[in-house]
Structures are given as C-alpha cells and as structure tokens.
Tab-separated table of C-alpha atoms in Angstrom:
chain	number	residue	atom	x	y	z
A	1476	MET	CA	-14.191	-4.376	10.099
A	1477	GLN	CA	-13.818	-5.489	6.511
A	1478	ASN	CA	-10.795	-7.573	7.474
A	1479	LEU	CA	-12.630	-9.069	10.413
A	1480	ILE	CA	-15.395	-10.315	8.109
A	1481	LEU	CA	-12.882	-11.591	5.564
A	1482	TYR	CA	-10.918	-13.481	8.214
A	1483	SER	CA	-14.021	-14.864	9.947
A	1484	VAL	CA	-15.451	-16.163	6.683
A	1485	THR	CA	-12.121	-17.686	5.691
A	1486	ILE	CA	-11.586	-19.410	9.044
A	1487	ILE	CA	-15.142	-20.793	9.129
A	1488	LEU	CA	-14.741	-22.160	5.600
A	1489	ILE	CA	-11.382	-23.740	6.426
A	1490	LEU	CA	-12.937	-25.455	9.466
A	1491	LEU	CA	-15.928	-26.695	7.467
A	1492	SER	CA	-13.640	-27.922	4.718
A	1493	PHE	CA	-11.353	-29.631	7.239
A	1494	LEU	CA	-14.262	-31.379	8.965
A	1495	LYS	CA	-15.561	-32.624	5.651
A	1496	ASP	CA	-12.349	-33.734	4.026
A	1497	LYS	CA	-8.835	-33.370	5.424
A	1498	ALA	CA	-7.015	-34.331	2.249
A	1499	LYS	CA	-8.972	-31.884	0.128
A	1500	THR	CA	-8.345	-29.097	2.635
A	1501	LYS	CA	-4.634	-29.803	2.517
A	1502	LYS	CA	-4.776	-29.708	-1.269
A	1503	ALA	CA	-6.590	-26.344	-1.130
A	1504	MET	CA	-3.872	-24.932	1.139
A	1505	MET	CA	-1.164	-26.184	-1.198
A	1506	LYS	CA	-2.947	-24.563	-4.138
A	1507	ALA	CA	-3.300	-21.321	-2.192
A	1508	TRP	CA	0.403	-21.305	-1.433
A	1509	LYS	CA	1.411	-22.143	-5.002
A	1510	ALA	CA	-0.807	-19.405	-6.441
A	1511	PHE	CA	0.647	-16.943	-3.941
A	1512	ASP	CA	4.257	-17.973	-4.552
A	1513	ASN	CA	3.629	-17.663	-8.271
A	1514	ILE	CA	2.619	-14.014	-8.100
A	1515	LEU	CA	4.605	-12.787	-5.076
A	1516	PRO	CA	7.531	-11.297	-7.055
A	1517	GLN	CA	5.128	-9.154	-9.095
A	1518	PHE	CA	3.227	-8.065	-5.992
A	1519	LEU	CA	6.413	-6.952	-4.251
A	1520	GLY	CA	7.602	-5.053	-7.326
A	1521	VAL	CA	4.242	-3.344	-7.755
A	1522	ILE	CA	3.886	-2.131	-4.166
A	1523	THR	CA	7.423	-0.765	-4.138
A	1524	LEU	CA	6.804	1.022	-7.429
A	1525	VAL	CA	3.615	2.528	-5.964
A	1526	GLY	CA	5.626	3.799	-2.975
A	1527	ILE	CA	8.051	5.530	-5.339
A	1528	ILE	CA	5.320	7.111	-7.465
A	1529	LEU	CA	3.342	8.370	-4.467
A	1530	SER	CA	6.441	9.937	-2.919
A	1531	ILE	CA	6.801	12.035	-6.060
A	1532	LEU	CA	3.087	12.854	-6.500
A	1533	ASN	CA	1.852	14.278	-3.194
A	1534	PRO	CA	-1.646	15.727	-2.524
A	1535	LYS	CA	-0.428	19.323	-2.738
A	1536	MET	CA	0.982	18.765	-6.176
A	1537	ILE	CA	-2.178	16.950	-7.278
A	1538	SER	CA	-4.555	19.683	-6.090
A	1539	GLY	CA	-2.451	22.261	-7.952
A	1540	ILE	CA	-2.993	20.363	-11.194
A	1541	ILE	CA	-6.699	19.540	-10.914
A	1542	GLY	CA	-8.327	22.709	-9.535
A	1543	SER	CA	-11.997	23.364	-10.360
A	1544	SER	CA	-11.031	25.895	-13.020
A	1545	SER	CA	-8.692	23.452	-14.755
A	1546	GLY	CA	-11.492	22.247	-17.074
A	1547	TRP	CA	-11.050	19.255	-19.370
A	1548	LEU	CA	-7.284	19.567	-19.260
A	1549	GLY	CA	-7.563	19.081	-15.496
A	1550	VAL	CA	-9.855	16.109	-16.084
A	1551	ILE	CA	-7.256	14.535	-18.368
A	1552	MET	CA	-4.505	15.165	-15.832
A	1553	ALA	CA	-6.705	13.762	-13.057
A	1554	SER	CA	-7.305	10.590	-15.073
A	1555	VAL	CA	-3.604	10.229	-15.821
A	1556	ILE	CA	-2.701	10.614	-12.141
A	1557	GLY	CA	-5.459	8.195	-11.153
A	1558	ALA	CA	-4.328	5.678	-13.755
A	1559	ILE	CA	-0.679	5.579	-12.712
A	1560	THR	CA	-1.257	5.553	-8.969
A	1561	LEU	CA	-2.653	2.767	-6.854
A	1562	ILE	CA	-3.912	4.194	-3.609
A	1563	PRO	CA	-5.972	2.039	-1.244
A	1564	GLY	CA	-9.591	3.297	-1.037
A	1565	PHE	CA	-9.453	4.226	2.609
A	1566	ILE	CA	-6.663	6.687	1.791
A	1567	ALA	CA	-8.024	7.705	-1.604
A	1568	PHE	CA	-11.474	8.872	-0.459
A	1569	PRO	CA	-10.354	11.088	2.413
A	1570	THR	CA	-7.628	12.435	0.106
A	1571	ALA	CA	-10.264	13.155	-2.548
A	1572	ALA	CA	-12.446	14.919	0.038
A	1573	MET	CA	-9.419	16.961	1.082
A	1574	LEU	CA	-8.654	17.808	-2.551
A	1575	LEU	CA	-12.256	18.979	-3.031
A	1576	ASN	CA	-11.952	21.215	0.019
A	1577	SER	CA	-8.711	22.657	-1.231
A	1578	GLY	CA	-10.209	23.668	-4.557
A	1579	ALA	CA	-10.301	20.649	-6.845
A	1580	GLY	CA	-13.438	20.318	-9.002
A	1581	TYR	CA	-16.013	17.503	-8.820
A	1582	MET	CA	-15.402	16.577	-12.451
A	1583	GLN	CA	-11.680	16.222	-11.880
A	1584	ILE	CA	-12.183	14.222	-8.683
A	1585	GLY	CA	-14.704	11.976	-10.471
A	1586	ALA	CA	-12.176	11.289	-13.215
A	1587	PHE	CA	-9.420	10.766	-10.655
A	1588	ILE	CA	-11.374	8.261	-8.515
A	1589	SER	CA	-12.726	6.396	-11.530
A	1590	ALA	CA	-9.318	6.033	-13.182
A	1591	LEU	CA	-7.704	5.222	-9.846
A	1592	MET	CA	-9.989	2.275	-9.279
A	1593	MET	CA	-10.475	0.910	-12.789
A	1594	VAL	CA	-7.127	1.579	-14.454
A	1595	GLY	CA	-3.949	0.051	-13.104
A	1596	VAL	CA	-0.784	1.058	-14.923
A	1597	VAL	CA	1.518	-0.242	-12.208
A	1598	THR	CA	-0.385	-3.517	-11.961
A	1599	LEU	CA	-0.115	-4.093	-15.739
A	1600	PRO	CA	2.609	-6.747	-15.290
A	1601	VAL	CA	0.353	-8.730	-12.932
A	1602	GLU	CA	-2.697	-8.369	-15.145
A	1603	ILE	CA	-0.756	-9.362	-18.268
A	1604	LYS	CA	0.472	-12.486	-16.519
A	1605	TYR	CA	-3.145	-13.634	-16.135
A	1606	PHE	CA	-4.928	-12.078	-19.112
A	1607	GLY	CA	-2.267	-11.529	-21.751
A	1608	LYS	CA	-1.284	-8.239	-23.377
A	1609	LYS	CA	-4.299	-7.582	-25.572
A	1610	THR	CA	-7.092	-7.999	-23.007
A	1611	THR	CA	-5.103	-6.067	-20.415
A	1612	LEU	CA	-4.326	-3.135	-22.685
A	1613	VAL	CA	-7.822	-2.897	-24.160
A	1614	ARG	CA	-9.464	-3.123	-20.722
A	1615	ASN	CA	-7.219	-0.424	-19.253
A	1616	ILE	CA	-7.530	1.930	-22.225
A	1617	LEU	CA	-11.328	1.619	-22.216
A	1618	ALA	CA	-11.439	2.178	-18.454
A	1619	PHE	CA	-9.232	5.252	-18.903
A	1620	VAL	CA	-11.492	6.712	-21.586
A	1621	PHE	CA	-14.504	5.809	-19.464
A	1622	SER	CA	-13.256	8.027	-16.630
A	1623	PHE	CA	-14.004	11.018	-18.900
A	1624	ALA	CA	-17.617	9.865	-19.175
A	1625	VAL	CA	-17.755	9.660	-15.374
A	1626	ALA	CA	-16.305	13.181	-15.165
A	1627	PHE	CA	-18.894	14.444	-17.643
A	1628	VAL	CA	-21.874	12.989	-15.777
A	1629	ILE	CA	-20.586	14.039	-12.366
A	1630	GLY	CA	-19.936	17.518	-13.785
A	1631	LYS	CA	-23.573	17.663	-14.938
A	1632	VAL	CA	-24.904	16.388	-11.619
A	1633	ALA	CA	-22.730	18.768	-9.595
A	1634	GLY	CA	-23.691	21.670	-11.875
A	1635	GLU	CA	-20.155	22.338	-13.074
A	1636	LEU	CA	-21.092	21.870	-16.712
B	212	MET	CA	19.759	-17.674	-10.808
B	213	ASN	CA	16.112	-18.387	-11.456
B	214	LEU	CA	15.240	-16.667	-8.183
B	215	ILE	CA	17.069	-13.494	-9.237
B	216	LYS	CA	15.275	-13.560	-12.567
B	217	ARG	CA	11.889	-13.946	-10.894
B	218	TYR	CA	12.546	-11.090	-8.498
B	219	MET	CA	14.251	-8.818	-11.054
B	220	PHE	CA	11.375	-6.314	-11.169
B	221	PHE	CA	11.326	-6.103	-7.349
B	222	LEU	CA	15.133	-5.694	-7.201
B	223	ILE	CA	14.973	-2.832	-9.713
B	224	THR	CA	12.327	-1.025	-7.643
B	225	ILE	CA	14.424	-1.496	-4.466
B	226	ILE	CA	17.435	0.018	-6.247
B	227	ALA	CA	15.185	2.878	-7.442
B	228	ILE	CA	14.231	3.646	-3.823
B	229	GLY	CA	17.936	3.670	-2.959
B	230	ILE	CA	18.581	6.194	-5.742
B	231	LEU	CA	15.597	8.255	-4.551
B	232	PHE	CA	17.254	8.505	-1.109
B	233	PHE	CA	20.323	10.025	-2.759
B	234	ILE	CA	18.270	12.600	-4.665
B	235	SER	CA	15.997	13.563	-1.788
B	236	LYS	CA	15.995	11.998	1.651
B	237	ASP	CA	12.391	13.123	2.277
B	238	ALA	CA	11.134	11.502	-0.916
B	239	GLY	CA	13.034	8.314	-0.068
B	240	VAL	CA	11.539	8.130	3.430
B	241	SER	CA	8.071	8.831	2.055
B	242	ALA	CA	8.464	6.125	-0.621
B	243	LEU	CA	9.650	3.649	1.991
B	244	ASN	CA	6.758	4.519	4.320
B	245	THR	CA	4.137	4.064	1.604
B	246	THR	CA	5.738	0.813	0.513
B	247	MET	CA	5.737	-0.534	4.078
B	248	TYR	CA	2.117	0.523	4.402
B	249	SER	CA	1.087	-1.311	1.206
B	250	PHE	CA	3.180	-4.268	2.310
B	251	LYS	CA	1.226	-4.469	5.571
B	252	GLU	CA	-2.017	-4.250	3.615
B	253	MET	CA	-0.823	-7.082	1.404
B	254	ILE	CA	0.180	-9.252	4.385
B	255	LEU	CA	-3.235	-8.664	5.944
B	256	ILE	CA	-5.550	-9.083	2.954
B	257	ILE	CA	-3.752	-11.487	0.655
B	258	PRO	CA	-3.577	-14.700	2.762
B	259	PRO	CA	-7.368	-15.078	3.148
B	260	ILE	CA	-7.916	-14.263	-0.533
B	261	PHE	CA	-5.533	-16.991	-1.621
B	262	ILE	CA	-6.952	-19.487	0.876
B	263	LEU	CA	-10.469	-18.774	-0.421
B	264	LEU	CA	-9.121	-19.272	-3.917
B	265	GLY	CA	-7.671	-22.655	-2.922
B	266	LEU	CA	-10.940	-23.739	-1.291
B	267	LEU	CA	-12.917	-22.549	-4.321
B	268	ASP	CA	-10.654	-24.545	-6.598
B	269	VAL	CA	-10.983	-27.729	-4.547
B	270	TRP	CA	-14.654	-27.603	-3.564
B	271	VAL	CA	-16.596	-25.961	-6.395
B	272	PRO	CA	-17.131	-28.479	-9.213
B	273	ARG	CA	-16.659	-27.344	-12.773
B	274	GLU	CA	-20.313	-28.109	-13.516
B	275	THR	CA	-21.474	-25.693	-10.827
B	276	MET	CA	-19.306	-22.880	-12.168
B	277	ILE	CA	-20.498	-23.545	-15.725
B	278	LYS	CA	-24.117	-23.603	-14.598
B	279	TYR	CA	-23.927	-20.290	-12.747
B	280	MET	CA	-21.281	-18.349	-14.678
B	281	GLY	CA	-20.740	-20.262	-17.906
B	282	GLU	CA	-21.782	-19.659	-21.513
B	283	GLU	CA	-25.458	-20.435	-20.870
B	284	ALA	CA	-25.775	-18.651	-17.529
B	285	GLY	CA	-27.188	-15.457	-19.096
B	286	LEU	CA	-28.332	-12.689	-16.782
B	287	LYS	CA	-27.797	-14.902	-13.740
B	288	GLY	CA	-24.102	-15.128	-14.617
B	289	ILE	CA	-23.780	-11.369	-15.050
B	290	ALA	CA	-25.553	-10.675	-11.746
B	291	LEU	CA	-23.412	-13.204	-9.910
B	292	ALA	CA	-20.201	-11.779	-11.405
B	293	ILE	CA	-21.172	-8.275	-10.236
B	294	PHE	CA	-22.157	-9.543	-6.796
B	295	LEU	CA	-18.986	-11.597	-6.242
B	296	GLY	CA	-16.760	-8.749	-7.409
B	297	SER	CA	-18.600	-6.204	-5.252
B	298	ALA	CA	-18.518	-8.405	-2.159
B	299	ALA	CA	-14.754	-8.684	-2.436
B	300	ALA	CA	-12.086	-7.086	-0.315
B	301	GLY	CA	-8.597	-6.062	-1.208
B	302	PRO	CA	-6.741	-4.424	-4.049
B	303	LEU	CA	-7.407	-5.237	-7.705
B	304	TYR	CA	-4.330	-7.411	-8.055
B	305	GLY	CA	-6.031	-9.886	-5.692
B	306	ALA	CA	-8.810	-10.361	-8.242
B	307	PHE	CA	-6.620	-11.770	-11.027
B	308	PRO	CA	-5.705	-15.114	-9.392
B	309	ILE	CA	-9.369	-15.657	-8.499
B	310	ALA	CA	-10.377	-14.811	-12.062
B	311	ALA	CA	-7.905	-17.470	-13.221
B	312	VAL	CA	-9.677	-20.110	-11.107
B	313	PHE	CA	-13.049	-18.948	-12.499
B	314	MET	CA	-11.728	-19.441	-16.033
B	315	LYS	CA	-10.228	-22.804	-15.165
B	316	LYS	CA	-13.639	-23.876	-13.886
B	317	GLY	CA	-15.421	-22.785	-17.045
B	318	ALA	CA	-16.810	-19.312	-16.339
B	319	LYS	CA	-17.653	-17.304	-19.446
B	320	PHE	CA	-14.971	-14.787	-20.482
B	321	SER	CA	-17.297	-11.778	-20.405
B	322	ASN	CA	-18.463	-12.754	-16.898
B	323	VAL	CA	-14.852	-12.946	-15.738
B	324	LEU	CA	-14.314	-9.439	-17.146
B	325	ILE	CA	-17.435	-8.207	-15.338
B	326	PHE	CA	-16.119	-9.744	-12.120
B	327	ILE	CA	-12.802	-7.907	-12.562
B	328	GLY	CA	-14.657	-4.657	-13.271
B	329	ALA	CA	-16.882	-5.002	-10.220
B	330	TRP	CA	-13.919	-5.839	-8.009
B	331	SER	CA	-12.094	-2.765	-9.292
B	332	THR	CA	-14.794	-0.222	-8.650
B	333	THR	CA	-18.091	-1.303	-7.028
B	334	LYS	CA	-16.794	-3.015	-3.884
B	335	ILE	CA	-19.463	-2.562	-1.210
B	336	PRO	CA	-17.166	-1.587	1.711
B	337	MET	CA	-15.445	0.945	-0.553
B	338	PHE	CA	-18.789	2.316	-1.718
B	339	LEU	CA	-19.851	2.937	1.893
B	340	PHE	CA	-16.578	4.664	2.492
B	341	GLU	CA	-16.982	6.791	-0.635
B	342	LEU	CA	-20.492	7.682	0.501
B	343	SER	CA	-19.276	9.015	3.832
B	344	SER	CA	-16.223	10.822	2.388
B	345	LEU	CA	-17.634	12.383	-0.766
B	346	GLY	CA	-21.393	12.450	-0.232
B	347	ALA	CA	-24.388	10.546	-1.612
B	348	GLU	CA	-24.715	12.526	-4.829
B	349	PHE	CA	-21.136	11.844	-5.862
B	350	ALA	CA	-21.032	8.207	-4.722
B	351	LEU	CA	-24.396	7.212	-6.225
B	352	THR	CA	-23.667	8.920	-9.554
B	353	ARG	CA	-20.342	7.168	-9.738
B	354	LEU	CA	-21.876	3.810	-8.786
B	355	ALA	CA	-24.493	4.085	-11.531
B	356	MET	CA	-21.839	5.084	-14.058
B	357	SER	CA	-19.517	2.291	-12.913
B	358	LEU	CA	-22.166	-0.381	-13.426
B	359	ILE	CA	-22.740	0.865	-16.980
B	360	GLY	CA	-18.998	1.105	-17.563
B	361	ILE	CA	-18.246	-2.387	-16.279
B	362	LEU	CA	-20.786	-3.995	-18.610
B	363	PHE	CA	-19.739	-1.812	-21.540
B	364	ILE	CA	-16.019	-2.530	-21.094
B	365	ALA	CA	-16.607	-6.277	-20.649
B	366	TYR	CA	-18.733	-6.332	-23.811
B	367	ILE	CA	-16.176	-4.479	-25.941
B	368	VAL	CA	-13.142	-6.420	-24.676
B	369	ASN	CA	-14.988	-9.681	-25.267
B	370	ARG	CA	-15.960	-8.609	-28.789
B	371	LEU	CA	-12.398	-7.599	-29.687
B	372	MET	CA	-10.945	-10.971	-28.725
B	373	ASP	CA	-11.267	-13.872	-31.132
B	374	GLU	CA	-11.887	-17.447	-30.014
B	375	LYS	CA	-8.264	-18.464	-30.351
B	376	GLU	CA	-7.040	-15.601	-28.180
B	377	ILE	CA	-9.591	-16.388	-25.484
B	378	ARG	CA	-8.602	-20.063	-25.551
B	379	LEU	CA	-4.959	-19.086	-25.004
B	380	ILE	CA	-5.961	-17.067	-21.923
B	381	TYR	CA	-7.919	-20.040	-20.579
B	382	ASP	CA	-5.002	-22.404	-21.179
B	383	ASN	CA	-2.746	-19.993	-19.354
B	384	ALA	CA	-5.221	-19.784	-16.449
B	385	ASN	CA	-5.215	-23.572	-16.288
B	386	ASN	CA	-1.443	-23.643	-16.023
B	387	LEU	CA	-1.325	-20.882	-13.427
B	388	SER	CA	-3.667	-22.631	-10.998
B	389	LYS	CA	-2.629	-26.240	-11.386
C-alpha cells in the first residue's frame, strides 16, 4: 500500500515534469542516478551487515535479555540491541508484540523500538558521509539516551513504574 | 582499483557471511535470507526516493526552499520538516541524500535535523502499523515522546555545532548532489 502510493506519486511527478520540460526531467534522472551510484556501496555493506547481526541476535535471545523483570538493566540492553540492529518497521512491530507476549516488559520494548528507529549504528558510515562525524555521533548518542526517557514515560503509562 | 576501494566495506561483509557459514550453517543461511530481504526492500523503495530527490533538485528553486525551510522560516519551517519526514517511506538511510538536497537548497540546519528525526521515528505508515501491533496507549505515548525528542535532539545538535562546522557540512552536501 505504502509502496503503491510512493510509486504512483513518483510516476505522476515524472510525467508532469516530462510534459513541462524534457531536458530538466532528463537532468533530474541523471542526478537521481548519480546520487544513487554515490551511496550504493555503503547501502550494500550496511544491509549485509544487518543480515549478519540479525542472524546472531534472534527474537528468542532478545526476549531472554529484556524480560519484564529485567528492570533498568533490561532497558539498557534493549536500547543497545535496538541501536545496533536495523529492522524494517513491518517486522519490528510484530516482533515487539511477540516479545511482549513472551514476557518482555513495556519499558524495555519502548526503549527497544525507540532506539531501533532513532539510532543507527550500522548506518553510521552512511550518515557520516552526509553529516560528518560530529553531527552523526552527537545525534546518535542523544537519540540513544533519549530512548531511556521513552522507556521511563512508557513505564509510567503502562504502570510498570 | 577504485571500484574495489569503493566496495571494500561490502566485500568485507560478504566475506564475513562466508565465515559465518563455516561457523554455523544455520546462522549463515539466516544472515543470507535477511540480507536478501533487505536487498529486495532497497530495490523496491530506493528508486522512487532517488527520483523524487532528482526532481526536487531540478524543480524546487533555492528561494522556495529558503522561504519555507530556511533561517527565517520559523515555526512554518519546523512544521514542514516534521510533515515531510513523517510523510516519507523507507529506511532512514534514504533520508540522508534528501537531506543533502535540502541543505544544498538552503534549508536551515536545525530543520534538516528535524526532518531526519521525523523520518526516523514518526513516519505515518509506521505509526499506523505500531498502533495496530502494540496498541493505542503505547503508540500514542511513543509518538508524543518522539516529537519532543526530535525537537530536543535537533536543538542540542545545532547548538553544539559552530558556524564553520555547519558550513563544511553544507559544502559537502553541495558536492554530493552536484
């Protein structure tokens, strides 16, 4: 569904652009290709690295570490796991629901999801390429620390704290 | 030679998967499966993102970007950065090339950071998915926290960078999307 919208919008815009100005459209396509070619090696490296990390960290292992009685130590572990993995949302959410059912706590899942989405250890090389070392490191460290705040508030809301 | 250098990181990860196969065949197969899965996701999502980026670069004049997301854009710029990031699709690494075009066109640094933050965690399709998987209480609490976090992180990162460092990032963005 999401892809359908993305593709429809893109195709409509290409057509509009083409009708308005062929040369400009061609230039846009060249730019798109150059930008893609520029970053492709990093993309390929990152997705392979993610495959390796996820084969080592499976759901069973994760739920053992971040059970509801694991407390703040579990929250820290959950954030670390979230930070180093890069799982697409449509796998991450059902996995998180499954982890909750198999005994993980809301706080830990909150920290896990937050760190998963906002912190990207494996994508650091890509981010550094665009934003430099300092911005990238500061942004990721702050996002990591922030996942504890998310855990705290979700713990309060869920009545775990 | 240059090609090998560019793909060095990828080559190392391929070799690592090979080694993983030797240690445990199951882990190797699982790593390969996940990688193929992410690869398919990349093939599906990335082409439209880059085409949109190309069109954005060619069609949106610098003045427009400055007006809506530049230094003087104020709250309008912040709101637009959150909206554009949240309306996005695809993994976070897709956001960086678009952010580079924003910077090239004169968007304010803190707005670019807000855009990155929104793309990472308040994407609308993902929010709906979170809502159905983990419930309204969880998803809404996290959304509210994320919005605070995105603004907070953008503010701090922006404050910690001096003018010279930000200019270097903008120069780099210019070179990357020539």
